[in-house]
Each structure stands twice: as structure tokens, then as C-alpha cells.
Coordinates of C-alpha atoms in Angstrom, one line a residue:
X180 CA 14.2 13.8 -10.7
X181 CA 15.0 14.6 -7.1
X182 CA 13.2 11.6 -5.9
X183 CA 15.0 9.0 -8.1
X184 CA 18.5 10.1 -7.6
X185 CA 18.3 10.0 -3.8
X186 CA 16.4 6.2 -3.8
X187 CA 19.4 5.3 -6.5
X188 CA 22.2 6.2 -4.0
X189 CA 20.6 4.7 -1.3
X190 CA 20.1 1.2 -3.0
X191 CA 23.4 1.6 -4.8
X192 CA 24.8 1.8 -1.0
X193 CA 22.8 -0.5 0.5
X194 CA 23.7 -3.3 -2.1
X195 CA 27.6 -2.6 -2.4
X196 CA 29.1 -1.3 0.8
X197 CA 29.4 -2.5 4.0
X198 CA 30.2 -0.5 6.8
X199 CA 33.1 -1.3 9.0
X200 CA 36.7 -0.8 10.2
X201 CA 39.9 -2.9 9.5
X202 CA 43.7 -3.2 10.1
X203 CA 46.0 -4.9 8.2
X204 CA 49.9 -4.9 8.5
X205 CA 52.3 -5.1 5.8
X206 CA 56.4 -6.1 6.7
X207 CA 59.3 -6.4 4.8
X208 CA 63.1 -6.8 5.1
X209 CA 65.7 -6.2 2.6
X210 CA 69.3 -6.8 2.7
X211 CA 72.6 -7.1 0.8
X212 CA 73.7 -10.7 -0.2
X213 CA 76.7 -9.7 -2.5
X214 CA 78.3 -6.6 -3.7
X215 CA 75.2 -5.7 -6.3
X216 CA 73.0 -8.3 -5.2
X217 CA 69.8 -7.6 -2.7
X218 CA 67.0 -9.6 -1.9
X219 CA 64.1 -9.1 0.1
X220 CA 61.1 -10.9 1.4
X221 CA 58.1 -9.6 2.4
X222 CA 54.2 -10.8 4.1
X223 CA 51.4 -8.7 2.8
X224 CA 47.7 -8.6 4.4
X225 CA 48.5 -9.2 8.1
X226 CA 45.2 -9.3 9.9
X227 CA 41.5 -9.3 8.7
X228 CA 38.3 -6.9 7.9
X229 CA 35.6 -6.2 10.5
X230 CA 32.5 -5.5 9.0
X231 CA 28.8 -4.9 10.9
X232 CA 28.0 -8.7 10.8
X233 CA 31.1 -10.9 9.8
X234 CA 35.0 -10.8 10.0
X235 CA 36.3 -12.0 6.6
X236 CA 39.7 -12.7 6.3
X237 CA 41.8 -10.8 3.0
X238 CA 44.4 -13.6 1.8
X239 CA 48.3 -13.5 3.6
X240 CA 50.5 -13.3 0.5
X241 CA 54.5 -13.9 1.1
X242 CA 56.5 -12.2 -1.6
X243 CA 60.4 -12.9 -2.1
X244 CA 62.7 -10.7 -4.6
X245 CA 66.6 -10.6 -5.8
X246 CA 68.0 -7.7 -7.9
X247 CA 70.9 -7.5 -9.5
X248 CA 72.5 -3.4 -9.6
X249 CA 75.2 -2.6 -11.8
X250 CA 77.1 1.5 -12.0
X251 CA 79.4 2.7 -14.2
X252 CA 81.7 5.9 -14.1
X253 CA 79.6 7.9 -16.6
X254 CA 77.8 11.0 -16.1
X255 CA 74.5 10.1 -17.6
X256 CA 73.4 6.5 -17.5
X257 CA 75.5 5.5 -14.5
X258 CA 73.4 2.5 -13.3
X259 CA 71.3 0.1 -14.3
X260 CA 68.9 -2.4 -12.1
X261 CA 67.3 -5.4 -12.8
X262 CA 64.8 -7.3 -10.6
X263 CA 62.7 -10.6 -10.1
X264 CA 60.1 -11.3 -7.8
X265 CA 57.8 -13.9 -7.1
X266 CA 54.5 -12.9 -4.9
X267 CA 52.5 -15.0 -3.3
X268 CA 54.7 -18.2 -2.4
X269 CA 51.9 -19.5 0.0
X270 CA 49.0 -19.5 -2.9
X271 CA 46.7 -18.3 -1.0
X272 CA 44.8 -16.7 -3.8
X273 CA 43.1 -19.4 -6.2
X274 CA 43.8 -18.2 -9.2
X275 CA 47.3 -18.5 -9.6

């Protein structure tokens, strides 16, 4: 038993991880169009994976969002929000 489990993990790592370092970036902005309104866009996946033998690039996605914020002069259920959004304008994932 001690001899499978170790040749199992090792074979299990060998076959599904890679080893390597990575930094991606993330930005957004939000602001207020109207009283209640906001919308906010935002780029997702800035910059790419370094592994031992490649670079492989993890798809830029641009996301844009409105929401619409609406309070009332109650104690208890004062406010109510509600919000679209639409993620990856630049379709840079295939199966969308």
C-alpha cells in the first residue's frame, strides 16, 4: 500500500500540473451617471501564465454594467437594487 499511493500522486502530478508563476491584473471603474443610476466597466485577465515550457495566454474579457438603486424612508427595507451586466463584450471565449 505504501508503494502505490506514493507512484499515484506522483503520476497524478506529473499528468495535471504544471509548474510555474503568473500575473494577471484585473481593473475597473465605476461611476454615477444619474441620481440612482451607476455603471461601471471593467477588463478582466490582464497579462498571461508562465509555465516551465510555454506562456499561454488566459482570455482578456471586458465587462460593462448599469444599476438602477432605489431608498425609501422606512426602517426595514429602505432600499432596493437592481443590476445588468454583460461580460465579455470582446468574445474572446468561444463558447458564448
Amino acid at each position: 500500500m505504501d508503494l502505490i499511493i506514493p507512484h499515484c500522486n506522483l503520476a497524478f502530478e506529473e499528468k495535471y500540473t504544471n509548474k510555474g508563476s503568473s500575473t494577471v491584473l484585473d481593473l475597473g471603474v465605476k461611476t454615477e451617471l444619474f441620481k440612482n443610476f451607476t455603471a461601471g466597466i471593467s477588463i478582466q485577465n490582464i497579462g498571461s501564465i508562465a509555465k516551465e515550457s510555454t506562456t499561454s495566454e488566459i482570455p482578456m474579457t471586458v465587462g460593462l454594467g448599469v444599476a438602477y438603486k432605489h431608498r425609501f424612508d422606512r426602517s426595514y427595507f429602505n432600499q432596493y437594487q437592481i443590476a445588468f451586466d454583460y461580460i465579455d463584450l470582446l468574445r474572446a471565449y468561444s463558447q458564448d
